[in-house]
Amino acid sequence: MLIDLAPLRVRAFRRLWIGRTISGLGGQMALVAVMFQVWQSTGSTVWTGAVGLAQAVPLIAFGLFAGSLVDRVDRRRFYLLTTTGQAVCAVLLAVQGFLGSPPAVVLVMVAAQSCFVAGGGPAARTFVSALLPREQLAAGLALNRIAFQGAMLAGPAAGGLVVGWVGVGGCYLIDAATFAVALYGAFRLPELRPSGAPARPGLHGVLDGLAFMARNPVVRGALLTDLAATVLSMPISLFPLINAERFGNDPRTLGLFLSAIAVGGVVASFFSGAFTSGTRPGLVMLAGSALWGVSLALFGLSSNPWAGLGFLVVAGAADTVAVVSRGTLVQLHTPDSLLGRVSAAEQIVGQAGPDLGNLRGGLVAGLSSGGFALVSGGVLCVAAVAAVGMGVRGFARPSPFPKPPRSARSPWPR
């Protein structure tokens, strides 16, 4: 039941994982610095909310076109280029942090960095299937997930300490330094060109990717299930209201709410062997997504803060189960020649779904209450997940890809 560490025996994957883990931690630290700097300059929640917009818009606007480019070029070289671009943006953020710039300048730099993320993210997602044998795909994705959750837990706390110690400029500079580790992890990879015919340039390549996702029931079902869970029942925007309605507006309780989901994700990742070794990732994703909705509905009904925290921990664990299973389905059911475009769509769903879900929750709560928004969202999530499970042909069936024999080895050095 424990997390499978076998993918880390593959040297290429291990170097890449370490590099991305450290740069992910730096990214979470830098986000704290951005939010702090913008808030200190403006004192406006509109401006701090614009930080999320500056991150999301480039991913959504350019993601599919970047994914099409990933399916035309050497993915290793493209990843190195986009990671270098992110590092340069981090250095520029550090410079303006030391000099003191208007908030608009900070948002422009955040948006520029997100443009590079729009390309580097899909390229990095293709590396798992290129570096690992098929039977280790789910385990590799679980390792990526625990690195992400660990950065979500430790990064903000470390960022707050660093900002208080050396200021926002120093925090941005540390983030820039972490990209050196990410670049080293990818620099020694072999050339990784997509197999099969390269993507057609421009809009034609994007449309080819969308057509594949529309006609492939498993990939379509995975993305629809993720959207059902996030758009209908994302709870983050409701935490301050729930805390004020039921728990005396105590900031300590609010902080625990924000951490509980990440704690559940880390725990689920540690025990990911329980769900990564099976042959029905679609069924596992449906179960995880439904449990996410049920847990959030119970959180909305809870008047005891400790019970509420428990439900959020369960929700975080269910979210990790669903996300790892989604990645497994996408990797197994997408031809390598289309993996960049489908990975870009997966990245967009992962970004836009929670943003829309937080907006939905806020609008419903404004018309009713925080508890109603949570409970109704959880119920709708479960209903939508059930509809996908029953309506998408073959989604919950065993994977059609048999495991290779035990003698099969990864093509890259261990």
XYZ file of C-alpha atoms in Angstrom:
414
model
C 0.000 0.000 0.000
C 2.955 2.376 0.433
C 4.115 4.664 -2.338
C 6.060 2.823 -5.030
C 9.593 4.243 -5.274
C 10.609 2.052 -8.225
C 10.479 4.969 -10.735
C 13.240 6.719 -8.757
C 15.592 3.880 -9.693
C 15.515 5.261 -13.246
C 18.293 7.858 -13.125
C 16.802 10.127 -15.769
C 13.423 10.232 -14.025
C 15.054 10.682 -10.606
C 17.079 13.714 -11.725
C 14.032 15.235 -13.398
C 11.838 14.602 -10.338
C 14.308 16.167 -7.933
C 14.720 19.208 -10.156
C 10.995 19.756 -10.585
C 10.352 19.175 -6.879
C 12.836 21.851 -5.835
C 11.682 24.340 -8.480
C 8.055 23.685 -7.446
C 8.968 24.573 -3.859
C 10.589 27.779 -5.115
C 7.493 28.594 -7.140
C 5.245 28.355 -4.080
C 7.639 30.608 -2.154
C 7.596 33.140 -4.977
C 3.788 33.132 -5.038
C 3.772 34.237 -1.394
C 6.197 37.036 -2.291
C 4.007 38.155 -5.213
C 0.850 38.209 -3.083
C 2.641 40.052 -0.268
C 4.183 42.638 -2.581
C 0.919 43.334 -4.412
C -1.015 43.576 -1.159
C 1.548 45.894 0.400
C 1.422 48.149 -2.660
C -2.353 48.297 -3.073
C -4.179 46.966 0.003
C -6.767 45.689 -2.474
C -8.192 42.189 -2.829
C -8.992 43.044 -6.443
C -5.271 43.335 -7.147
C -4.408 40.158 -5.252
C -7.164 38.360 -7.157
C -5.630 39.633 -10.371
C -2.506 37.590 -9.566
C -4.484 34.393 -10.174
C -5.884 35.884 -13.372
C -2.368 36.741 -14.580
C -1.387 33.112 -14.057
C -4.493 31.544 -15.572
C -5.096 33.581 -18.741
C -1.818 32.664 -20.544
C -2.284 28.985 -19.697
C -5.783 28.966 -21.137
C -5.028 31.220 -24.124
C -1.786 29.611 -25.293
C -1.869 26.144 -23.744
C -3.309 24.203 -26.682
C -1.072 25.944 -29.212
C 1.954 25.236 -27.007
C 0.842 21.597 -26.736
C 0.695 21.374 -30.520
C 4.250 22.703 -30.705
C 5.340 20.113 -28.115
C 4.105 17.452 -30.557
C 6.313 18.842 -33.339
C 9.730 19.366 -31.745
C 12.296 17.786 -29.447
C 10.429 17.920 -26.138
C 13.611 17.978 -24.061
C 14.946 21.052 -25.859
C 11.560 22.771 -25.700
C 11.340 22.121 -21.956
C 14.843 23.517 -21.424
C 13.900 26.634 -23.398
C 10.670 27.266 -21.482
C 12.302 26.553 -18.107
C 15.053 29.019 -18.952
C 12.342 31.557 -19.758
C 10.746 30.986 -16.362
C 14.125 31.451 -14.679
C 14.719 34.739 -16.513
C 11.298 35.982 -15.390
C 12.169 35.014 -11.806
C 15.408 37.036 -12.043
C 13.475 40.031 -13.393
C 10.998 39.687 -10.528
C 13.930 39.726 -8.112
C 15.338 42.889 -9.703
C 12.032 44.730 -9.484
C 11.547 43.380 -5.955
C 14.783 45.014 -4.830
C 13.998 48.238 -6.713
C 10.326 48.407 -5.803
C 7.949 48.435 -8.794
C 4.253 49.241 -9.275
C 1.913 46.236 -8.946
C 1.099 46.345 -12.658
C 4.744 45.538 -13.441
C 4.604 42.535 -11.096
C 1.464 41.227 -12.817
C 3.028 41.603 -16.264
C 6.058 39.573 -15.157
C 3.831 36.912 -13.576
C 1.854 36.679 -16.828
C 5.070 36.431 -18.862
C 6.304 33.602 -16.669
C 2.947 31.848 -17.043
C 3.375 31.985 -20.839
C 6.480 29.832 -20.464
C 4.622 27.521 -18.045
C 1.956 27.048 -20.744
C 4.600 25.352 -22.899
C 6.842 23.764 -20.290
C 4.000 22.065 -18.423
C 2.752 19.916 -21.337
C 6.333 19.051 -22.318
C 7.125 17.866 -18.782
C 3.961 15.752 -18.662
C 5.157 13.767 -21.676
C 8.389 12.751 -19.925
C 6.749 10.251 -17.560
C 5.649 7.898 -20.326
C 8.938 8.424 -22.197
C 11.174 7.580 -19.229
C 9.220 4.867 -17.400
C 7.831 1.475 -18.430
C 4.052 1.274 -18.585
C 3.657 -0.602 -15.303
C 5.356 2.279 -13.473
C 3.364 5.163 -14.998
C 0.887 5.461 -12.131
C 3.664 5.240 -9.539
C 5.626 7.967 -11.328
C 2.556 10.213 -11.386
C 2.003 9.558 -7.671
C 5.577 10.658 -6.981
C 4.950 13.838 -8.967
C 1.789 14.410 -6.959
C 3.483 14.051 -3.572
C 6.147 16.515 -4.721
C 3.393 18.984 -5.664
C 1.526 18.518 -2.381
C 4.754 18.806 -0.395
C 5.519 22.101 -2.130
C 1.981 23.311 -1.375
C 2.506 22.531 2.310
C 6.076 23.716 2.834
C 6.419 26.413 0.163
C 4.067 29.086 1.556
C 5.466 28.720 5.078
C 9.050 28.910 3.809
C 8.147 31.832 1.558
C 6.679 33.767 4.469
C 9.836 33.228 6.522
C 12.126 34.251 3.662
C 10.090 37.370 2.840
C 10.244 38.384 6.489
C 13.992 37.760 6.558
C 15.355 39.117 3.249
C 12.315 40.715 1.605
C 10.463 39.904 -1.600
C 13.535 40.431 -3.799
C 15.483 37.783 -1.899
C 12.571 35.348 -2.131
C 12.338 35.826 -5.913
C 16.100 35.309 -6.162
C 15.865 31.974 -4.328
C 13.109 30.936 -6.732
C 15.358 31.807 -9.674
C 18.149 29.692 -8.182
C 15.886 26.629 -7.918
C 15.454 26.635 -11.696
C 19.133 25.708 -11.999
C 18.322 22.350 -10.403
C 15.362 21.874 -12.747
C 17.557 22.641 -15.759
C 20.211 20.176 -14.589
C 17.560 17.475 -14.178
C 16.434 17.888 -17.789
C 19.760 18.733 -19.422
C 21.024 15.149 -19.357
C 17.876 13.662 -20.860
C 18.189 12.165 -24.341
C 16.463 13.731 -27.321
C 12.724 13.133 -26.887
C 10.922 13.684 -30.176
C 7.292 12.536 -30.485
C 6.794 9.277 -32.303
C 4.590 9.108 -35.374
C 3.651 11.975 -37.655
C 4.378 15.424 -36.208
C 1.472 17.711 -35.398
C 0.240 20.000 -38.121
C 1.264 23.614 -37.505
C -0.976 26.247 -35.957
C -4.706 25.897 -35.566
C -4.867 22.670 -37.596
C -2.747 20.854 -35.011
C -4.884 22.207 -32.172
C -8.078 21.049 -33.891
C -6.583 17.587 -34.436
C -5.918 17.343 -30.698
C -9.432 18.486 -29.814
C -10.919 15.984 -32.281
C -8.957 13.161 -30.651
C -10.168 14.127 -27.177
C -13.751 14.335 -28.416
C -13.736 10.871 -29.991
C -11.666 9.017 -27.366
C -14.173 8.104 -24.636
C -11.627 7.377 -21.892
C -9.672 10.631 -22.266
C -12.921 12.563 -22.623
C -14.343 10.870 -19.537
C -11.224 11.635 -17.483
C -11.344 15.351 -18.317
C -15.112 15.573 -17.792
C -14.843 13.857 -14.406
C -12.162 16.288 -13.311
C -14.270 19.252 -14.419
C -17.294 17.830 -12.593
C -15.313 17.645 -9.363
C -13.670 21.058 -9.555
C -16.264 23.284 -11.235
C -19.171 21.996 -9.150
C -17.582 21.635 -5.709
C -14.336 23.607 -5.324
C -14.406 24.865 -1.708
C -11.454 27.251 -1.281
C -13.341 30.510 -1.889
C -15.930 29.435 0.721
C -13.502 28.822 3.584
C -13.496 32.409 4.929
C -17.319 32.528 4.892
C -17.711 29.109 6.549
C -15.140 30.131 9.148
C -17.095 33.314 9.876
C -20.523 31.597 9.870
C -19.668 28.691 12.128
C -16.275 29.017 13.796
C -16.072 32.558 15.108
C -13.909 33.914 12.277
C -10.802 32.557 14.007
C -7.823 32.974 11.634
C -6.174 29.886 13.122
C -9.126 27.754 12.038
C -9.041 29.277 8.569
C -5.349 28.422 8.251
C -6.038 24.819 9.236
C -8.809 24.586 6.631
C -6.380 25.731 3.959
C -3.788 23.139 5.035
C -6.067 20.156 5.614
C -6.652 19.366 1.935
C -2.904 19.338 1.257
C -2.332 17.107 4.307
C -4.860 14.613 2.939
C -3.113 14.692 -0.421
C 0.268 13.926 1.112
C -1.157 11.043 3.151
C -2.847 9.572 0.061
C 0.401 9.870 -1.883
C 2.316 7.984 0.811
C -0.196 5.143 0.512
C -0.591 5.427 -3.255
C 0.391 1.801 -3.802
C -3.181 0.977 -2.806
C -4.568 2.617 -5.959
C -1.718 2.785 -8.489
C -1.202 -0.969 -8.828
C -4.691 -1.802 -10.120
C -5.910 -2.165 -13.692
C -9.027 0.041 -13.447
C -7.805 3.643 -13.147
C -11.114 4.900 -14.557
C -13.101 3.252 -11.790
C -10.612 4.532 -9.211
C -10.965 8.066 -10.570
C -14.750 7.890 -10.386
C -14.584 6.660 -6.787
C -12.070 9.328 -5.789
C -14.080 12.130 -7.423
C -17.318 10.962 -5.798
C -15.617 10.761 -2.389
C -14.344 14.319 -2.917
C -17.934 15.527 -3.401
C -19.303 13.544 -0.439
C -16.541 14.795 1.885
C -17.128 18.429 0.961
C -20.884 18.055 1.427
C -20.265 16.608 4.905
C -17.882 19.478 5.632
C -20.674 21.860 4.689
C -22.984 20.152 7.199
C -20.428 19.979 10.014
C -20.598 22.351 12.979
C -17.567 20.859 14.743
C -14.232 22.268 13.513
C -12.313 19.049 14.137
C -14.877 16.961 12.273
C -14.749 19.544 9.486
C -10.965 19.254 9.307
C -11.308 15.482 9.111
C -13.675 15.758 6.157
C -11.250 18.126 4.410
C -8.358 15.699 4.937
C -10.473 12.948 3.349
C -11.335 15.322 0.491
C -7.652 16.042 -0.085
C -6.853 12.337 -0.167
C -9.704 11.705 -2.615
C -8.473 14.541 -4.816
C -5.005 12.995 -5.055
C -6.488 9.601 -5.945
C -8.544 11.224 -8.706
C -5.700 13.357 -10.089
C -3.195 10.485 -10.240
C -5.798 8.247 -11.892
C -6.634 10.983 -14.410
C -2.979 11.307 -15.370
C -2.667 7.527 -15.697
C -5.663 7.362 -18.031
C -4.370 10.206 -20.189
C -0.887 8.682 -20.443
C -2.146 5.180 -21.263
C -4.824 6.123 -23.777
C -3.105 8.897 -25.728
C -0.722 8.174 -28.632
C 2.691 9.747 -28.164
C 2.178 11.935 -31.230
C -0.789 13.630 -29.490
C 0.436 13.594 -25.900
C 1.601 17.224 -25.879
C -1.809 18.540 -26.927
C -3.753 16.301 -24.567
C -1.371 17.183 -21.712
C -1.966 20.864 -22.471
C -5.716 20.298 -22.241
C -5.189 18.439 -18.958
C -3.177 21.395 -17.641
C -5.912 23.830 -18.690
C -8.577 21.716 -16.996
C -6.458 21.589 -13.844
C -6.126 25.392 -13.860
C -9.496 26.607 -15.136
C -11.673 24.054 -13.327
C -10.751 25.163 -9.783
C -10.954 28.849 -10.758
C -14.468 28.389 -12.155
C -15.408 26.243 -9.170
C -14.336 28.917 -6.699
C -16.325 31.481 -8.684
C -19.412 29.225 -8.682
C -19.123 28.660 -4.949
C -18.863 32.365 -4.249
C -21.890 33.194 -6.407
C -24.069 30.480 -4.832
C -22.994 31.462 -1.329
C -23.846 35.088 -2.091
C -27.420 34.029 -2.905
C -27.760 31.576 -0.007
C -25.046 30.579 2.500
C -21.630 28.985 2.592
C -23.029 25.714 3.917
C -25.625 25.476 1.143
C -22.992 26.216 -1.501
C -20.803 23.383 -0.186
C -23.587 20.825 0.223
C -25.236 21.558 -3.116
C -21.856 21.496 -4.859
C -20.976 18.138 -3.325
C -24.310 16.620 -4.338
C -24.008 17.969 -7.886
C -20.457 16.630 -8.089
C -21.535 13.100 -7.130
C -24.424 13.230 -9.623
C -22.163 14.435 -12.439
C -19.519 11.807 -11.683
C -22.180 9.097 -11.740
C -23.434 10.432 -15.079
C -19.935 10.243 -16.558
C -19.454 6.718 -15.221
C -22.693 5.514 -16.769
C -22.581 7.588 -19.937
C -18.977 7.279 -21.122
C -18.433 3.929 -22.774
C -15.603 1.829 -21.360
C -14.414 4.425 -18.864
C -14.509 2.141 -15.818
C -13.249 -0.979 -17.606
C -9.780 -2.442 -17.067
C -6.955 -0.814 -18.978
C -6.571 -2.363 -22.431
C -2.800 -2.165 -22.136
C -1.359 -5.354 -20.650
C 1.567 -5.097 -18.300
C 4.877 -5.971 -19.949
C 6.750 -9.039 -18.763
C 8.917 -8.709 -15.665
C 12.018 -8.791 -17.821
C 10.996 -5.605 -19.646
C 13.178 -2.672 -18.724
C 13.014 1.067 -19.140
C 14.868 2.206 -22.272
C 16.883 4.753 -20.239
C 19.779 4.048 -17.851
C 18.968 3.186 -14.261
